[in-house]
Structure formats: structure tokens, C-alpha cells
CSV table of C-alpha atoms in Angstrom, one decimal:
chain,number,residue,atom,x,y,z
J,28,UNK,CA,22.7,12.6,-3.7
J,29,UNK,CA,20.0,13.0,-5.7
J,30,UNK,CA,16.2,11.4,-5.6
J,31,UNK,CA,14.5,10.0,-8.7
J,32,UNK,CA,11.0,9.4,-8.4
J,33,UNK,CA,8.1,8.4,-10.9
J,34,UNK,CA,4.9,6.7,-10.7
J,35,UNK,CA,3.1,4.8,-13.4
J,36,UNK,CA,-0.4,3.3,-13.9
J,37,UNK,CA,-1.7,-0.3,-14.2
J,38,UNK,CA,-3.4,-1.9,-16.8
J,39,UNK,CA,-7.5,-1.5,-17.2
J,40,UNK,CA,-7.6,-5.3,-15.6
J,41,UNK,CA,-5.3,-4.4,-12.7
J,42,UNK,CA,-7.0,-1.4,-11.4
J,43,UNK,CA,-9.2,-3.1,-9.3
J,44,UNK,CA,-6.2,-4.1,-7.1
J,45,UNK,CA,-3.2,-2.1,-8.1
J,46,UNK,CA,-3.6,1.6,-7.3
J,47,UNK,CA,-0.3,2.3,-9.1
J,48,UNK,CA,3.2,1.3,-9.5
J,49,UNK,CA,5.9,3.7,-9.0
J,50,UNK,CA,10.4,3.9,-8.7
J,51,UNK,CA,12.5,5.6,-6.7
J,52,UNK,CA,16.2,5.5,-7.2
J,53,UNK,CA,19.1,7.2,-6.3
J,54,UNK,CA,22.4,7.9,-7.8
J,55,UNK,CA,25.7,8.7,-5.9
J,56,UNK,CA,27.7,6.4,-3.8
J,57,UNK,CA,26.6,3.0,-2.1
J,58,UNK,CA,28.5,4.4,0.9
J,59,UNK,CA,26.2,7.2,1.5
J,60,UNK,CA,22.7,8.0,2.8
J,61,UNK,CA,19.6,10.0,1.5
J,62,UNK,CA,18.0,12.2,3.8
J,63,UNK,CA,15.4,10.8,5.8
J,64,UNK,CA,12.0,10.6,3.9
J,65,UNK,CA,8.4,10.7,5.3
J,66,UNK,CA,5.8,9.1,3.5
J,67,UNK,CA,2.0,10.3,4.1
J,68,UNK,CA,-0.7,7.4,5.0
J,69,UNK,CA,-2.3,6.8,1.8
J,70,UNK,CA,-4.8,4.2,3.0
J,71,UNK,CA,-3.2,1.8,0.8
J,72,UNK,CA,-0.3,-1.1,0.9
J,73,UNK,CA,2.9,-1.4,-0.7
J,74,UNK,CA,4.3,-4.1,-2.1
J,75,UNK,CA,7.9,-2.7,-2.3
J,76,UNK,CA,11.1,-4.6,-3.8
J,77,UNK,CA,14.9,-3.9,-3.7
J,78,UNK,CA,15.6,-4.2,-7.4
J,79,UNK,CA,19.0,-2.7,-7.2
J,80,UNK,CA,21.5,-1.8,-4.2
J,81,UNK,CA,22.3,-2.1,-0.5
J,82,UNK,CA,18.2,-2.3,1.0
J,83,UNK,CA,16.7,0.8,3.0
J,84,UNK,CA,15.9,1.3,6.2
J,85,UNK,CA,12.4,2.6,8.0
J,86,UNK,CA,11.8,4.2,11.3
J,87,UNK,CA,9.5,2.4,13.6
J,88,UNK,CA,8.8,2.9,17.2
J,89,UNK,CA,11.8,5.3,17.3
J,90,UNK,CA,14.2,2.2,16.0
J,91,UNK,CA,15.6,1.9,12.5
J,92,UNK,CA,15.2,-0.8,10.7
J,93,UNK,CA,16.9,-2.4,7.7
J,94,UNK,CA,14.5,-3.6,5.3
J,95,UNK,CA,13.9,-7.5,3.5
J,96,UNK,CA,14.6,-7.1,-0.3
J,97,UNK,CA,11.2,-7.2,-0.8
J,98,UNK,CA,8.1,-6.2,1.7
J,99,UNK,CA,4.5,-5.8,2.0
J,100,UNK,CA,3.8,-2.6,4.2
J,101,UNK,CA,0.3,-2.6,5.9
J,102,UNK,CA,-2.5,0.6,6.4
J,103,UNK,CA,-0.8,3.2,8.5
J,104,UNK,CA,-2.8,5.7,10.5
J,105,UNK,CA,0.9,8.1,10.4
J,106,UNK,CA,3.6,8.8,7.9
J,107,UNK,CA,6.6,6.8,7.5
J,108,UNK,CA,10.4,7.5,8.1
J,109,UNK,CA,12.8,5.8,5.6
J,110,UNK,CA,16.0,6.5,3.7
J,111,UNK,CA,17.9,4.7,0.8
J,112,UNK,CA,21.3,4.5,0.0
J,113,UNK,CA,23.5,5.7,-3.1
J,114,UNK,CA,22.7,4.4,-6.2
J,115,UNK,CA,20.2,2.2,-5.1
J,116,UNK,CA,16.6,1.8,-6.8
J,117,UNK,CA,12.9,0.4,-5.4
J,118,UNK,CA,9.9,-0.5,-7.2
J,119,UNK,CA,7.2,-0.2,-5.6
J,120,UNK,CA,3.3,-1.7,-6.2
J,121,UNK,CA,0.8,0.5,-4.7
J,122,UNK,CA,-2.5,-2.2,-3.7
J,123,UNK,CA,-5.3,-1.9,-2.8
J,124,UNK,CA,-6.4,-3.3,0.4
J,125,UNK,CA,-9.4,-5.2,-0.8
J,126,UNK,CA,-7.2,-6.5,-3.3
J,127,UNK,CA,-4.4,-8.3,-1.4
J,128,UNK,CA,-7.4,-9.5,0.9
J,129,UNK,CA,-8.8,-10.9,-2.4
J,130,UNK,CA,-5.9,-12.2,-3.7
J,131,UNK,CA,-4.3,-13.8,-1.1
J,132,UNK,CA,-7.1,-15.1,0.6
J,133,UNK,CA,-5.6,-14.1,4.1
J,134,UNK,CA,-6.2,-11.0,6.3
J,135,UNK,CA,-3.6,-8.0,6.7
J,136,UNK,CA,-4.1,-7.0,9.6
J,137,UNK,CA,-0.9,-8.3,11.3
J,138,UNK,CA,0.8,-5.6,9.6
J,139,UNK,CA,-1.1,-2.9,10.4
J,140,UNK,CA,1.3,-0.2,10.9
J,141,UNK,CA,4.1,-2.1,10.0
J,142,UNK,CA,5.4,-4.4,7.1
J,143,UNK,CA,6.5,-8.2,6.7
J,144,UNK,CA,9.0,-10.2,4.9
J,145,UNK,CA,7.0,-10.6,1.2
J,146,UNK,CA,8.9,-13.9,0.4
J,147,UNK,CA,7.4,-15.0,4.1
J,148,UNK,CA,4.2,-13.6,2.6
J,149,UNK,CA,4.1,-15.4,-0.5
J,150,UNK,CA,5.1,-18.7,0.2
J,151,UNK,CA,8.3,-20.4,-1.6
J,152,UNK,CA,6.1,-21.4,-4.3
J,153,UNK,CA,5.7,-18.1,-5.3
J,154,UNK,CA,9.0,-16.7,-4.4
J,155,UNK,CA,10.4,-16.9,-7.8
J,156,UNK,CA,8.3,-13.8,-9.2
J,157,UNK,CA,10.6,-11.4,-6.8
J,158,UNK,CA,14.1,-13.1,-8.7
J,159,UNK,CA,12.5,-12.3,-12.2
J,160,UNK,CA,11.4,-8.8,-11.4
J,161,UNK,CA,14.7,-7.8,-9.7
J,162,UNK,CA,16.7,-9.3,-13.2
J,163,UNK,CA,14.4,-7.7,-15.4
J,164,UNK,CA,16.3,-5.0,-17.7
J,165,UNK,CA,13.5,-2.2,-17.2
J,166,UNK,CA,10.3,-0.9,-15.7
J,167,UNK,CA,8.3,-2.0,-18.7
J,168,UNK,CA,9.3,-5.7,-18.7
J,169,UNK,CA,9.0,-4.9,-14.3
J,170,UNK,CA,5.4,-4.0,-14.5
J,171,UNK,CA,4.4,-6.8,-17.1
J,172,UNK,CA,6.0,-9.4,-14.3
J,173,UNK,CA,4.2,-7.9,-12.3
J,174,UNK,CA,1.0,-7.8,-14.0
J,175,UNK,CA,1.2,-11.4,-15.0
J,176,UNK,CA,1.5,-12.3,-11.4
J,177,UNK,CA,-1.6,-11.2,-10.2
J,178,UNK,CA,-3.4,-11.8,-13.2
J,179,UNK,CA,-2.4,-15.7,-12.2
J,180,UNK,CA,-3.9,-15.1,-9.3
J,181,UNK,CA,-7.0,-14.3,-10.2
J,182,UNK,CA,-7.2,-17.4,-12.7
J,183,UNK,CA,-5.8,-19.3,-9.8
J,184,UNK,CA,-8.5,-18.4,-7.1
J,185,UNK,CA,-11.2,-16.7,-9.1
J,186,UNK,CA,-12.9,-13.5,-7.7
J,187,UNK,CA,-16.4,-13.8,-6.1
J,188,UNK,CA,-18.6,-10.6,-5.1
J,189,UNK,CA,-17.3,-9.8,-1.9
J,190,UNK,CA,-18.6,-7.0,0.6
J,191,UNK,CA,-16.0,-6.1,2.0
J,192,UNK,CA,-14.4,-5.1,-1.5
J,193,UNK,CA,-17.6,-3.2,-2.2
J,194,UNK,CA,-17.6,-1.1,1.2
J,195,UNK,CA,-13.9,-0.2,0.6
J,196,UNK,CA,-14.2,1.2,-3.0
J,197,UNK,CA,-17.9,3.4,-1.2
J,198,UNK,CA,-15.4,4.5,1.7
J,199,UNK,CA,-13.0,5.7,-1.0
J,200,UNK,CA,-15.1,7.0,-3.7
J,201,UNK,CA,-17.2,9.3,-1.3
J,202,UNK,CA,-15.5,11.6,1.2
J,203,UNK,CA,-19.3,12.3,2.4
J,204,UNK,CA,-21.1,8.5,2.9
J,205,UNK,CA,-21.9,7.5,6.1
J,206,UNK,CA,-20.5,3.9,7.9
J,207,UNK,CA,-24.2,3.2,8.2
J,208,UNK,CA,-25.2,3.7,4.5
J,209,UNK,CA,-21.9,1.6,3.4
J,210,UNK,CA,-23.3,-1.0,5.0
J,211,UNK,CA,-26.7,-1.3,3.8
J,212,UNK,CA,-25.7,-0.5,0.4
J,213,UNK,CA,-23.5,-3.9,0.8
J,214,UNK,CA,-26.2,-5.7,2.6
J,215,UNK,CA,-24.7,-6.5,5.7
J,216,UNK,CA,-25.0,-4.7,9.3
J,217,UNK,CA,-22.7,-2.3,11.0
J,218,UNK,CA,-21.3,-4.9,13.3
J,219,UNK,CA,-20.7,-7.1,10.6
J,220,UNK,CA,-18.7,-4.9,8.6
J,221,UNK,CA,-16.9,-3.3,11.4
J,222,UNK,CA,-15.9,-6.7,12.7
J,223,UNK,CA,-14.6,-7.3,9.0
J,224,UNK,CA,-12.3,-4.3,8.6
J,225,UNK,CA,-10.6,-5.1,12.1
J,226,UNK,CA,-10.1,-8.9,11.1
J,227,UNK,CA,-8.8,-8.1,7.6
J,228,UNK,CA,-6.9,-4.7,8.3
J,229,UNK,CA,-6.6,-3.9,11.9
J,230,UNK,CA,-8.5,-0.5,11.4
J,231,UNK,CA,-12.1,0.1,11.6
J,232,UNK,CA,-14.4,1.1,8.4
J,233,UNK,CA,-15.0,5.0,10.7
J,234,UNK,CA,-11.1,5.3,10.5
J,235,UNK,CA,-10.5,3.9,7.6
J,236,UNK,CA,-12.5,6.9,5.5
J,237,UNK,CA,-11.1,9.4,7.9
J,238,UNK,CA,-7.7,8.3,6.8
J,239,UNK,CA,-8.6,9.1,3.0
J,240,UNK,CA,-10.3,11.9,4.1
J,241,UNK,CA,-7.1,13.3,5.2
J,242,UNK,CA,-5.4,12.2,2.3
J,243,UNK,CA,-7.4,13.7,-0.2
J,244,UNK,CA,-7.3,17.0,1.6
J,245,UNK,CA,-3.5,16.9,1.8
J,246,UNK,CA,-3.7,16.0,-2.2
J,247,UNK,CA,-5.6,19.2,-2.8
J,248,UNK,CA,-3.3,21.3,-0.7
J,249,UNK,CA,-5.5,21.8,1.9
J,250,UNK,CA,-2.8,20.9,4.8
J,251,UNK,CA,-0.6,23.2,3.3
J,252,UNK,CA,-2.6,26.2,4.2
J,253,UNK,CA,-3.1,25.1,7.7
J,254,UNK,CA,-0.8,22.7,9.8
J,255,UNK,CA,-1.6,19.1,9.6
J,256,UNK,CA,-2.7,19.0,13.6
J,257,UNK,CA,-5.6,21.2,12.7
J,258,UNK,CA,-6.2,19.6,9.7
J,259,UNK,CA,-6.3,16.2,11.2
J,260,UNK,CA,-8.4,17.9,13.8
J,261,UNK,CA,-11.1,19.0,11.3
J,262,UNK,CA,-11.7,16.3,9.6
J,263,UNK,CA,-12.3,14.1,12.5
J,264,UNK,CA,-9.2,12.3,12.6
């Protein structure tokens, strides 16, 4: 069996909460299984649907797990064990945090570590989104469903200037800053903001920016040249 994977960026409009969209699919037999994947924290969520097949699996707490047709993974602090069958395919959303915080007016923090049903997540109201995108002929006409949602969104609930947003984007943008310049460059205190990032994420804003810390490193290669342990180790985390 053989893995197909691409990744493809969002509109100007939707990079403030979309990261990235990207597919995965197999070909091969229904009846068989990939190896088992391992996905690196990325500091971001997922928004991942089942556009096509039997639906995956994931690894959590040493029990495997088969997968809604359509999830919302949370942060993770460790990589992720999953596998997909034969000629199966996924698209997948890549959010930002801020972003789902912003759009769907509701913490995430439930799923840190974890995922939850995304037509539990929506609401029935919403639902109907997931049934276009999965009988949509392409990627193209995927992404523009996509797209449209959350641009519906924000017409829907309008975007204010929001702090926690603003710290997020510092933590990401500067591998250097420190927790206590985040927050006065978003005018609240320490407490405040970490109080925030537990509430809306389950992870504090000190972890957090360790956690892309380490995934920059690992995107420049760095954890090749040493094992991830020590890596992990030197960066604090």
C-alpha cells in the first residue's frame, strides 16, 4: 500500500485561522492496513474528515481507536499513532488555535490531547457542511467548501481584537520572546493570560512556545542530528 500525501495553502483571508489544508490517501485494498503513522505535535488542531473509505484509527493511551468520519483533534504535547486503510482518503484542515477559539466562540481545551466528534462539535445546524465536502468531486471545489464555511462564520459572529489571539501569533512568530513580554505587549498580566491559555487549550502560554520551539527545530532538521530526548531536553521541553 502506498501513501499519498499533499498539503495546500489557504486563501489570503483564511490565514489568520487556517494554517493549511492538506490529503492523505491511499490506494490498495479496503481490506488492508497502512503502517502505523506518527504525527509530530505541531501546536495546532485538525479539523480532519473521512471523505472516502472505511475511517482510521489513532492510538491513545495504548488503545486503538476507530475514528468519527469527521474530528477536531486538540494541542498535543506528543506525536500521534494512526493508520488508514486501502484506498481510503482524508482531508485534513490544519487551524489555528486562536482561530477555532474565535470562531466557535467555545474553549478547546477538553480536547487537549485528544479529539471529539466534529458533527458533536458543530451542532446539527452546521452539520450539513461535512455531507457537501465529502460529495464534492475534488480538492479544489473541497477547499472552497471549506473556505466558505468559515468565512460564514466570521460574518456570522464578527471578529473583535482579542488578546488571546494576539499572544498566540507573539508565541509563534518569536522562538526568543519571553511569557512576560507577551503579556504586556497584549496589555494584560501574567496570571491573566496564563489562566486564559489553560481555559481555552488546556496548556499553559510557557508550554505552549516550547512546543513550537520544538517544532521548528525538528522542521529545520535539528532533531535529526541528535535524538529527540535531547532535543526536547535542550529546548526546555
Amino acid at each position: 500500500m502506498t501513501i499519498f500525501y499533499n498539503e495546500y495553502q489557504p486563501s489570503a483571508l483564511m490565514k489568520p485561522f487556517i494554517d493549511c489544508f492538506w490529503s492523505c490517501r491511499t490506494d490498495g485494498e479496503r481490506e488492508q492496513q497502512s503502517d502505523n503513522m506518527r504525527c509530530f505535535p505541531s501546536g495546532m488542531m485538525e479539523w480532519i474528515i473521512h471523505v472516502k473509505g472505511p475511517n482510521s484509527n489513532g492510538c491513545y493511551n495504548g488503545k486503538w481507536e476507530p475514528y468519527p468520519r469527521s474530528i477536531f483533534c486538540g494541542i498535543t504535547d506528543h506525536a500521534v499513532t494512526w493508520n488508514m486503510s486501502g484506498d481510503s482518503e482524508l482531508l485534513g484542515i490544519r487551524l489555528t488555535p486562536e482561530g477555532v477559539v474565535q470562531l466557535f466562540r467555545t474553549p478547546v481545551s477538553f480536547i487537549f490531547n485528544y479529539y471529539t466528534d466534529a458533527e458533536q462539535f458543530l451542532g446539527k445546524h452546521r452539520t450539513d457542511v461535512i455531507e457537501k465536502i465529502i460529495a464534492a468531486p475534488g480538492i479544489k471545489e473541497r477547499i472552497f467548501l471549506v473556505e466558505s464555511f468559515v468565512h460564514s462564520q466570521l460574518k456570522h459572529d464578527g471578529m473583535q481584537r482579542n488578546y488571546f489571539a494576539e499572544a498566540m501569533k507573539l508565541l509563534r512568530d518569536d522562538e526568543c520572546i519571553e511569557i512576560a513580554d507577551v503579556s504586556k505587549k497584549v496589555f494584560v498580566g501574567e496570571r491573566q493570560l496564563q489562566r486564559a491559555f489553560k481555559s481555552q487549550l488546556g496548556i499553559s502560554p510557557k508550554n505552549y512556545h516550547r512546543l513550537i520551539r520544538l517544532k521548528k527545530a525538528h522542521l529545520k532538521g535539528l532533531i535529526r542530528e541528535a535524538s529527540f530526548t535531547e532535543m526536547a531536553y535542550q529546548l526546555g521541553y
